[in-house]
Amino acid sequence: MGSKTVVNNYGSFDVTMAYGKGAVCYDTNGKKYIDFLAGIAVNSLGHGFKPLVDAVSAQAERQIHVCNYFTSDKGVEYAKKLLAATGFEGVYFGNSGAEANEAAFKLARKYGFLNGGEKRKVIYTLESSFHGRTLATLTATGQAKFHPECFAPYAQGFKTIKPNDWKAIETAFDDTTCALLIECVQGEGGVNLIDPKWAQAAAQAARKAGAIVMADEVQTGFGRTGTLLASEQLGFEPEVVSFAKGVAGGLPMGGILFRGKAGGVFAAGDHQSTFAGNPLACAAALVVLDELLKPGFLDSVREKGEYICSQIKSWNNKNVVEVRGKGLMIGADIAEGVSALELEKKLLENGLLTSTAGKNTLRLVPPLNISMEEIDEGLKILKETLESL
Ligand SMILES: *Cc1c(COP(=O)(O)O)cnc(C)c1O
């Protein structure tokens, strides 16, 4: 642990980061790292991105916080732009991914209550999904390892369905189901892709049973997979989308988008948070969205992702079993007998920031504006490290 005075909840590595520029970070010893991590898919525009720094500095001078008694000019400006870009009708701002999903759950439960009474309460999520660390989002997370006994009792009214299991969708949903929540690309679960046809069929079955359909895009939104939302590529047209991580380029922000049957469910007082819609975060989010909407930006995310995947595949390294991804959300399954975590530590030593996911997958989620030079520099470290195993 870099600093003994900070509670070590994360099993952090013994590195204390100091500053960064683009997709390069430096620790307090001046050691350089290529950033294929982006603070876990958060620093969408890398480090020290001038327009972001300028917008945040200017907003800090004008106003940092107003509270939810009022709207802020930055909040309104961002909300309008986001709704126009995504085609949703409404947005609620919060501060993190778990909070965004909590808002989605509350909306789903109220929707169920208004459309079927007390019995329509069950929220379905997918096996091997990840939805956050609060009690309800942990319960919703479809992985047993996130449900240790010490935190019990867990929340009620959550069930899971196996992704890409066609048989399961025939019987899962009924008049007790209020929502189906799909994590569009399972990040923590191992960068698992969901079959678009299955997602569409599952959504159709859930809607037929009277439920709404929601997407957890906390890691995939916005722009990470080469489209603003990954659900666009899956084609199941969710009524609710939760977002967080990369939305404000590193400032804490999250929220939900809603439309159709999910519109008009929340009434004043149903849900709020003190920091929600914080103008500093909104000023940052505006810069991120403007950047993503520039012609060619999202295409370049897809192209860079394909380049990284094809490069890794072309090495035919025995330690990599499979490479897959969408845009700049990439997973490389590591061969049995080699630990992805050990590989991650070696890469850190060798100057490349990565993370692990699922059973034994190396996860690469670099800044969306990473340069080709930075990509090649990072890939060189990855190749040499894989060869040294
Ligand atoms: C990270 C993540 C969350 C939780 O977000 P926090 O900001 O850590 O609360 C929820 N869902 C998905 C898909 C995530 O990747």
Tab-separated table of C-alpha atoms and ligand atoms in Angstrom:
chain	number	residue	atom	x	y	z
A	1	MET	CA	0.000	0.000	0.000
A	2	GLY	CA	1.495	3.303	-1.079
A	3	SER	CA	0.236	5.170	1.945
A	4	LYS	CA	-0.376	3.381	5.249
A	5	THR	CA	-2.819	6.077	6.247
A	6	VAL	CA	-5.443	5.148	3.619
A	7	VAL	CA	-7.722	2.182	4.377
A	8	ASN	CA	-6.723	-0.639	2.064
A	9	ASN	CA	-10.093	-1.832	0.819
A	10	TYR	CA	-8.817	-2.654	-2.621
A	11	GLY	CA	-5.663	-4.704	-2.164
A	12	SER	CA	-3.877	-1.897	-3.987
A	13	PHE	CA	-0.454	-2.287	-5.539
A	14	ASP	CA	2.542	-0.647	-3.919
A	15	VAL	CA	2.554	2.271	-6.336
A	16	THR	CA	1.616	5.854	-5.584
A	17	MET	CA	0.581	7.739	-8.694
A	18	ALA	CA	1.584	11.367	-9.073
A	19	TYR	CA	0.451	12.736	-12.431
A	20	GLY	CA	-0.326	11.876	-16.022
A	21	LYS	CA	-0.397	13.218	-19.542
A	22	GLY	CA	-2.500	11.619	-22.266
A	23	ALA	CA	-2.335	7.858	-21.833
A	24	VAL	CA	0.863	8.012	-19.779
A	25	CYS	CA	1.080	8.070	-15.962
A	26	TYR	CA	3.998	8.734	-13.633
A	27	ASP	CA	4.365	7.530	-10.049
A	28	THR	CA	6.016	9.417	-7.187
A	29	ASN	CA	9.386	7.884	-8.145
A	30	GLY	CA	9.067	9.305	-11.638
A	31	LYS	CA	8.508	5.866	-13.186
A	32	LYS	CA	6.500	5.957	-16.408
A	33	TYR	CA	3.485	3.762	-17.198
A	34	ILE	CA	1.449	3.410	-20.386
A	35	ASP	CA	-2.190	3.570	-19.348
A	36	PHE	CA	-4.338	0.707	-20.655
A	37	LEU	CA	-6.536	1.067	-17.554
A	38	ALA	CA	-7.823	4.670	-17.497
A	39	GLY	CA	-8.699	4.382	-13.809
A	40	ILE	CA	-10.953	1.412	-14.704
A	41	ALA	CA	-12.587	2.892	-17.813
A	42	VAL	CA	-13.018	6.306	-16.174
A	43	ASN	CA	-10.437	8.663	-17.695
A	44	SER	CA	-12.106	8.608	-21.124
A	45	LEU	CA	-9.941	11.473	-22.384
A	46	GLY	CA	-6.747	10.456	-20.611
A	47	HIS	CA	-4.856	12.691	-18.215
A	48	GLY	CA	-4.398	16.445	-18.421
A	49	PHE	CA	-6.699	16.863	-21.442
A	50	LYS	CA	-6.548	20.633	-21.872
A	51	PRO	CA	-10.217	21.406	-22.721
A	52	LEU	CA	-11.322	19.290	-19.740
A	53	VAL	CA	-8.853	20.952	-17.381
A	54	ASP	CA	-9.911	24.397	-18.622
A	55	ALA	CA	-13.650	23.673	-18.307
A	56	VAL	CA	-13.272	22.282	-14.787
A	57	SER	CA	-11.036	25.181	-13.691
A	58	ALA	CA	-13.438	27.749	-15.116
A	59	GLN	CA	-16.425	26.061	-13.478
A	60	ALA	CA	-14.593	25.846	-10.138
A	61	GLU	CA	-14.229	29.632	-10.328
A	62	ARG	CA	-17.919	30.131	-11.167
A	63	GLN	CA	-19.632	27.600	-8.887
A	64	ILE	CA	-18.725	24.137	-7.599
A	65	HIS	CA	-21.985	23.003	-6.016
A	66	VAL	CA	-25.580	24.223	-5.774
A	67	CYS	CA	-27.606	21.243	-4.278
A	68	ASN	CA	-30.825	19.882	-5.706
A	69	TYR	CA	-33.108	22.704	-4.564
A	70	PHE	CA	-32.051	24.352	-7.810
A	71	THR	CA	-30.879	23.336	-11.250
A	72	SER	CA	-27.535	24.652	-12.461
A	73	ASP	CA	-26.899	26.163	-15.862
A	74	LYS	CA	-24.200	23.543	-16.560
A	75	GLY	CA	-26.515	20.739	-15.436
A	76	VAL	CA	-29.322	21.898	-17.711
A	77	GLU	CA	-26.949	22.415	-20.634
A	78	TYR	CA	-25.488	18.933	-20.212
A	79	ALA	CA	-28.869	17.246	-19.742
A	80	LYS	CA	-30.203	18.805	-22.958
A	81	LYS	CA	-27.160	17.781	-24.947
A	82	LEU	CA	-27.139	14.254	-23.549
A	83	LEU	CA	-30.832	13.682	-24.258
A	84	ALA	CA	-30.464	15.012	-27.799
A	85	ALA	CA	-27.454	12.762	-28.421
A	86	THR	CA	-28.958	9.575	-26.974
A	87	GLY	CA	-32.634	9.988	-27.876
A	88	PHE	CA	-33.832	9.519	-24.291
A	89	GLU	CA	-36.588	11.645	-22.731
A	90	GLY	CA	-35.301	12.200	-19.218
A	91	VAL	CA	-32.181	11.947	-17.105
A	92	TYR	CA	-31.412	11.707	-13.394
A	93	PHE	CA	-27.892	12.578	-12.265
A	94	GLY	CA	-26.120	10.861	-9.373
A	95	ASN	CA	-22.525	10.349	-8.360
A	96	SER	CA	-21.471	6.760	-9.056
A	97	GLY	CA	-22.348	3.543	-10.819
A	98	ALA	CA	-23.840	1.831	-7.791
A	99	GLU	CA	-26.001	4.889	-7.130
A	100	ALA	CA	-27.110	4.955	-10.749
A	101	ASN	CA	-28.237	1.334	-10.483
A	102	GLU	CA	-29.970	2.021	-7.152
A	103	ALA	CA	-31.938	4.741	-8.946
A	104	ALA	CA	-32.795	2.275	-11.731
A	105	PHE	CA	-33.955	-0.324	-9.176
A	106	LYS	CA	-36.174	2.201	-7.399
A	107	LEU	CA	-37.657	3.286	-10.719
A	108	ALA	CA	-38.258	-0.354	-11.693
A	109	ARG	CA	-39.893	-1.168	-8.367
A	110	LYS	CA	-42.193	1.833	-8.587
A	111	TYR	CA	-43.024	0.974	-12.179
A	112	GLY	CA	-43.910	-2.556	-11.043
A	113	PHE	CA	-46.013	-1.237	-8.182
A	114	LEU	CA	-47.970	1.088	-10.468
A	115	ASN	CA	-48.427	-1.638	-13.081
A	116	GLY	CA	-49.270	-4.795	-11.178
A	117	GLY	CA	-49.294	-3.893	-7.515
A	118	GLU	CA	-47.329	-5.381	-4.680
A	119	LYS	CA	-46.522	-8.647	-6.389
A	120	ARG	CA	-44.635	-7.133	-9.343
A	121	LYS	CA	-41.290	-6.600	-7.615
A	122	VAL	CA	-38.675	-8.931	-9.092
A	123	ILE	CA	-35.677	-7.496	-10.939
A	124	TYR	CA	-33.814	-9.923	-13.177
A	125	THR	CA	-30.099	-9.496	-13.826
A	126	LEU	CA	-27.692	-11.716	-15.755
A	127	GLU	CA	-25.409	-14.372	-14.340
A	128	SER	CA	-21.770	-13.182	-14.126
A	129	SER	CA	-22.901	-9.544	-14.164
A	130	PHE	CA	-21.563	-6.798	-11.916
A	131	HIS	CA	-23.742	-3.936	-10.702
A	132	GLY	CA	-21.940	-2.331	-7.751
A	133	ARG	CA	-20.999	-2.589	-4.091
A	134	THR	CA	-23.976	-1.241	-2.169
A	135	LEU	CA	-26.230	-3.879	-0.623
A	136	ALA	CA	-28.860	-3.847	-3.374
A	137	THR	CA	-26.362	-3.669	-6.233
A	138	LEU	CA	-24.288	-6.464	-4.668
A	139	THR	CA	-27.443	-8.566	-4.470
A	140	ALA	CA	-28.151	-7.795	-8.111
A	141	THR	CA	-24.599	-8.780	-9.086
A	142	GLY	CA	-24.795	-12.250	-10.615
A	143	GLN	CA	-21.612	-13.677	-9.102
A	144	ALA	CA	-21.576	-15.767	-5.915
A	145	LYS	CA	-18.128	-14.491	-4.899
A	146	PHE	CA	-19.688	-11.062	-4.285
A	147	HIS	CA	-22.149	-12.500	-1.745
A	148	PRO	CA	-20.095	-13.435	1.326
A	149	GLU	CA	-22.068	-14.308	4.436
A	150	CYS	CA	-20.634	-11.421	6.427
A	151	PHE	CA	-22.810	-8.883	4.573
A	152	ALA	CA	-26.066	-10.847	4.805
A	153	PRO	CA	-28.990	-10.372	4.796
A	154	TYR	CA	-29.007	-9.223	1.176
A	155	ALA	CA	-31.811	-7.336	-0.542
A	156	GLN	CA	-34.943	-9.163	-1.646
A	157	GLY	CA	-36.572	-9.411	-5.046
A	158	PHE	CA	-33.589	-10.122	-7.291
A	159	LYS	CA	-33.202	-13.117	-9.603
A	160	THR	CA	-30.687	-14.018	-12.279
A	161	ILE	CA	-30.945	-15.452	-15.753
A	162	LYS	CA	-28.094	-16.988	-17.734
A	163	PRO	CA	-26.985	-14.791	-20.650
A	164	ASN	CA	-27.309	-16.349	-24.092
A	165	ASP	CA	-29.523	-19.135	-22.639
A	166	TRP	CA	-32.512	-19.298	-24.978
A	167	LYS	CA	-34.465	-21.854	-22.978
A	168	ALA	CA	-34.370	-19.689	-19.831
A	169	ILE	CA	-36.150	-16.726	-21.388
A	170	GLU	CA	-39.197	-18.839	-22.216
A	171	THR	CA	-40.112	-19.321	-18.556
A	172	ALA	CA	-38.259	-16.711	-16.470
A	173	PHE	CA	-40.512	-13.669	-16.621
A	174	ASP	CA	-44.066	-13.437	-15.294
A	175	ASP	CA	-46.431	-11.061	-13.508
A	176	THR	CA	-43.981	-10.772	-10.595
A	177	THR	CA	-41.242	-9.320	-12.840
A	178	CYS	CA	-40.851	-5.538	-12.868
A	179	ALA	CA	-37.582	-5.289	-14.822
A	180	LEU	CA	-34.818	-7.055	-16.673
A	181	LEU	CA	-31.390	-5.417	-16.304
A	182	ILE	CA	-28.767	-6.291	-18.913
A	183	GLU	CA	-25.087	-5.398	-18.468
A	184	CYS	CA	-24.310	-4.867	-22.141
A	185	VAL	CA	-20.692	-6.035	-22.064
A	186	GLN	CA	-19.893	-7.724	-18.770
A	187	GLY	CA	-16.814	-5.853	-17.580
A	188	GLU	CA	-15.936	-7.200	-14.138
A	189	GLY	CA	-17.341	-10.593	-15.171
A	190	GLY	CA	-14.582	-11.055	-17.772
A	191	VAL	CA	-15.391	-8.828	-20.759
A	192	ASN	CA	-18.192	-11.207	-21.777
A	193	LEU	CA	-20.176	-10.303	-24.875
A	194	ILE	CA	-23.941	-10.710	-24.981
A	195	ASP	CA	-25.489	-12.066	-28.198
A	196	PRO	CA	-27.623	-9.196	-29.608
A	197	LYS	CA	-30.310	-11.630	-30.801
A	198	TRP	CA	-30.575	-13.105	-27.328
A	199	ALA	CA	-30.710	-9.664	-25.694
A	200	GLN	CA	-33.522	-8.663	-28.046
A	201	ALA	CA	-35.453	-11.882	-27.415
A	202	ALA	CA	-34.980	-11.614	-23.636
A	203	ALA	CA	-36.142	-7.995	-23.738
A	204	GLN	CA	-39.184	-8.959	-25.785
A	205	ALA	CA	-40.098	-11.753	-23.361
A	206	ALA	CA	-39.673	-9.450	-20.351
A	207	ARG	CA	-41.843	-6.765	-21.955
A	208	LYS	CA	-44.483	-9.337	-22.875
A	209	ALA	CA	-44.656	-10.252	-19.177
A	210	GLY	CA	-45.223	-6.561	-18.373
A	211	ALA	CA	-41.713	-5.602	-17.257
A	212	ILE	CA	-39.439	-2.788	-18.385
A	213	VAL	CA	-35.952	-3.406	-19.753
A	214	MET	CA	-32.878	-1.650	-18.432
A	215	ALA	CA	-29.220	-1.553	-19.432
A	216	ASP	CA	-26.288	-1.206	-17.048
A	217	GLU	CA	-23.914	0.905	-19.122
A	218	VAL	CA	-21.821	2.086	-16.184
A	219	GLN	CA	-18.681	0.765	-17.881
A	220	THR	CA	-19.772	0.833	-21.531
A	221	GLY	CA	-21.273	4.349	-21.518
A	222	PHE	CA	-20.395	6.693	-23.016
A	223	GLY	CA	-18.393	5.819	-26.099
A	224	ARG	CA	-16.298	2.981	-24.652
A	225	THR	CA	-17.560	0.385	-27.133
A	226	GLY	CA	-17.403	2.659	-30.178
A	227	THR	CA	-20.996	3.864	-29.978
A	228	LEU	CA	-22.324	6.297	-27.373
A	229	LEU	CA	-24.214	3.409	-25.783
A	230	ALA	CA	-23.423	-0.284	-26.159
A	231	SER	CA	-27.169	-1.058	-26.098
A	232	GLU	CA	-27.363	0.575	-29.547
A	233	GLN	CA	-25.262	-2.310	-30.856
A	234	LEU	CA	-27.330	-4.914	-29.000
A	235	GLY	CA	-30.550	-3.406	-30.336
A	236	PHE	CA	-32.859	-4.095	-27.394
A	237	GLU	CA	-33.837	-0.444	-26.857
A	238	PRO	CA	-33.860	-0.223	-23.059
A	239	GLU	CA	-36.341	2.028	-21.273
A	240	VAL	CA	-33.681	2.826	-18.650
A	241	VAL	CA	-29.892	3.108	-18.970
A	242	SER	CA	-27.525	3.563	-16.034
A	243	PHE	CA	-24.181	5.241	-16.654
A	244	ALA	CA	-21.196	6.450	-14.596
A	245	LYS	CA	-17.479	5.630	-14.862
A	246	GLY	CA	-16.272	7.509	-17.959
A	247	VAL	CA	-19.101	10.031	-18.245
A	248	ALA	CA	-17.221	12.984	-16.753
A	249	GLY	CA	-13.679	11.999	-17.718
A	250	GLY	CA	-12.616	11.290	-14.126
A	251	LEU	CA	-14.919	13.398	-11.997
A	252	PRO	CA	-17.415	11.404	-9.923
A	253	MET	CA	-20.706	11.305	-11.772
A	254	GLY	CA	-23.391	8.810	-12.700
A	255	GLY	CA	-27.059	8.703	-13.504
A	256	ILE	CA	-29.884	7.114	-15.412
A	257	LEU	CA	-31.527	7.902	-18.719
A	258	PHE	CA	-35.161	6.911	-19.155
A	259	ARG	CA	-37.911	6.969	-21.778
A	260	GLY	CA	-41.198	5.379	-22.835
A	261	LYS	CA	-42.848	3.357	-20.075
A	262	ALA	CA	-40.106	4.403	-17.655
A	263	GLY	CA	-40.836	8.086	-18.263
A	264	GLY	CA	-42.994	9.808	-15.669
A	265	VAL	CA	-42.488	7.078	-13.048
A	266	PHE	CA	-40.359	9.128	-10.678
A	267	ALA	CA	-42.212	12.016	-9.029
A	268	ALA	CA	-40.630	14.864	-7.088
A	269	GLY	CA	-39.132	13.532	-3.876
A	270	ASP	CA	-38.906	9.892	-5.028
A	271	HIS	CA	-35.173	9.987	-5.441
A	272	GLN	CA	-32.367	12.478	-4.965
A	273	SER	CA	-28.838	12.949	-3.734
A	274	THR	CA	-27.069	15.973	-2.302
A	275	PHE	CA	-24.237	16.040	-4.839
A	276	ALA	CA	-26.420	15.001	-7.798
A	277	GLY	CA	-26.040	17.175	-10.877
A	278	ASN	CA	-22.969	18.818	-9.415
A	279	PRO	CA	-22.028	21.606	-11.880
A	280	LEU	CA	-18.310	20.795	-11.724
A	281	ALA	CA	-18.993	17.219	-12.857
A	282	CYS	CA	-21.490	18.461	-15.459
A	283	ALA	CA	-18.907	20.901	-16.881
A	284	ALA	CA	-16.512	17.969	-17.284
A	285	ALA	CA	-19.200	15.735	-18.770
A	286	LEU	CA	-19.988	18.405	-21.373
A	287	VAL	CA	-16.379	18.334	-22.596
A	288	VAL	CA	-16.412	14.521	-22.759
A	289	LEU	CA	-19.671	14.438	-24.734
A	290	ASP	CA	-18.492	17.156	-27.132
A	291	GLU	CA	-15.361	15.140	-27.803
A	292	LEU	CA	-17.259	11.873	-28.373
A	293	LEU	CA	-19.614	13.594	-30.816
A	294	LYS	CA	-16.815	14.977	-32.982
A	295	PRO	CA	-16.957	13.383	-36.448
A	296	GLY	CA	-14.849	10.237	-36.568
A	297	PHE	CA	-14.173	9.995	-32.823
A	298	LEU	CA	-16.325	6.925	-32.159
A	299	ASP	CA	-15.088	5.304	-35.385
A	300	SER	CA	-11.546	5.735	-34.098
A	301	VAL	CA	-12.513	3.988	-30.829
A	302	ARG	CA	-13.711	0.975	-32.833
A	303	GLU	CA	-10.655	1.019	-35.102
A	304	LYS	CA	-8.186	1.237	-32.216
A	305	GLY	CA	-9.991	-1.597	-30.440
A	306	GLU	CA	-9.834	-3.791	-33.527
A	307	TYR	CA	-6.161	-2.927	-33.969
A	308	ILE	CA	-5.287	-3.933	-30.384
A	309	CYS	CA	-7.239	-7.212	-30.667
A	310	SER	CA	-5.703	-8.128	-34.024
A	311	GLN	CA	-2.185	-7.311	-32.836
A	312	ILE	CA	-2.500	-9.514	-29.752
A	313	LYS	CA	-3.972	-12.338	-31.854
A	314	SER	CA	-1.174	-12.039	-34.414
A	315	TRP	CA	1.461	-12.844	-31.778
A	316	ASN	CA	0.002	-16.347	-31.346
A	317	ASN	CA	1.361	-16.303	-27.820
A	318	LYS	CA	0.687	-19.557	-25.967
A	319	ASN	CA	-0.334	-17.676	-22.804
A	320	VAL	CA	-3.299	-16.003	-24.519
A	321	VAL	CA	-6.236	-18.296	-25.233
A	322	GLU	CA	-8.752	-15.827	-26.658
A	323	VAL	CA	-9.062	-12.100	-27.314
A	324	ARG	CA	-12.424	-10.369	-27.611
A	325	GLY	CA	-13.920	-6.967	-27.118
A	326	LYS	CA	-16.084	-4.120	-28.292
A	327	GLY	CA	-14.343	-0.852	-29.045
A	328	LEU	CA	-11.777	-0.079	-26.363
A	329	MET	CA	-13.135	-2.621	-23.913
A	330	ILE	CA	-10.944	-5.642	-24.475
A	331	GLY	CA	-10.449	-8.946	-22.679
A	332	ALA	CA	-7.658	-11.449	-23.218
A	333	ASP	CA	-8.260	-14.842	-21.622
A	334	ILE	CA	-5.039	-16.083	-20.082
A	335	ALA	CA	-4.050	-19.752	-20.354
A	336	GLU	CA	-4.605	-22.129	-17.453
A	337	GLY	CA	-1.589	-22.304	-15.210
A	338	VAL	CA	-0.770	-18.630	-15.744
A	339	SER	CA	-2.445	-16.155	-13.416
A	340	ALA	CA	-3.909	-13.020	-14.990
A	341	LEU	CA	-3.273	-11.231	-11.695
A	342	GLU	CA	0.415	-12.224	-11.753
A	343	LEU	CA	0.573	-11.021	-15.356
A	344	GLU	CA	-1.040	-7.736	-14.342
A	345	LYS	CA	1.622	-7.291	-11.628
A	346	LYS	CA	4.454	-8.055	-14.080
A	347	LEU	CA	2.994	-5.574	-16.553
A	348	LEU	CA	2.876	-2.957	-13.817
A	349	GLU	CA	6.553	-3.620	-13.087
A	350	ASN	CA	7.290	-3.301	-16.783
A	351	GLY	CA	5.372	-0.027	-17.077
A	352	LEU	CA	1.899	-0.943	-18.361
A	353	LEU	CA	-1.320	-0.371	-16.405
A	354	THR	CA	-4.012	-3.026	-16.940
A	355	SER	CA	-6.574	-4.875	-14.844
A	356	THR	CA	-8.054	-8.332	-14.522
A	357	ALA	CA	-11.644	-9.523	-14.737
A	358	GLY	CA	-13.694	-12.709	-14.486
A	359	LYS	CA	-11.934	-16.021	-13.911
A	360	ASN	CA	-8.595	-15.338	-15.583
A	361	THR	CA	-8.931	-12.477	-18.054
A	362	LEU	CA	-6.649	-9.513	-18.631
A	363	ARG	CA	-8.815	-6.432	-19.203
A	364	LEU	CA	-7.669	-3.483	-21.311
A	365	VAL	CA	-9.702	-0.263	-21.150
A	366	PRO	CA	-7.376	2.585	-22.234
A	367	PRO	CA	-8.431	6.221	-22.598
A	368	LEU	CA	-10.674	6.601	-25.669
A	369	ASN	CA	-8.345	9.210	-27.182
A	370	ILE	CA	-5.175	7.152	-26.716
A	371	SER	CA	-2.734	7.767	-29.583
A	372	MET	CA	-1.456	5.052	-31.928
A	373	GLU	CA	2.071	5.673	-30.579
A	374	GLU	CA	0.889	5.087	-27.019
A	375	ILE	CA	-0.984	1.952	-28.127
A	376	ASP	CA	2.135	0.566	-29.834
A	377	GLU	CA	4.291	1.386	-26.823
A	378	GLY	CA	1.819	-0.429	-24.535
A	379	LEU	CA	1.514	-3.418	-26.876
A	380	LYS	CA	5.303	-3.770	-26.983
A	381	ILE	CA	5.396	-4.078	-23.183
A	382	LEU	CA	2.501	-6.555	-23.275
A	383	LYS	CA	4.178	-8.696	-25.947
A	384	GLU	CA	7.546	-8.789	-24.218
A	385	THR	CA	5.967	-9.553	-20.860
A	386	LEU	CA	3.872	-12.395	-22.325
A	387	GLU	CA	7.011	-13.824	-23.943
A	388	SER	CA	8.902	-13.677	-20.647
A	389	LEU	CA	6.351	-15.871	-18.818
B	1	LIG	C1	-18.081	-0.191	-12.025
B	1	LIG	C2	-19.429	-0.698	-12.292
B	1	LIG	C3	-20.500	-0.466	-11.410
B	1	LIG	C4	-20.304	0.244	-10.093
B	1	LIG	O1	-19.897	1.549	-10.248
B	1	LIG	P1	-19.296	2.373	-9.005
B	1	LIG	O2	-19.090	3.744	-9.544
B	1	LIG	O3	-18.026	1.699	-8.600
B	1	LIG	O4	-20.308	2.331	-7.927
B	1	LIG	C5	-21.746	-0.901	-11.776
B	1	LIG	N1	-21.960	-1.553	-12.934
B	1	LIG	C6	-20.964	-1.787	-13.816
B	1	LIG	C7	-21.270	-2.478	-15.096
B	1	LIG	C8	-19.664	-1.388	-13.515
B	1	LIG	O5	-18.676	-1.655	-14.366
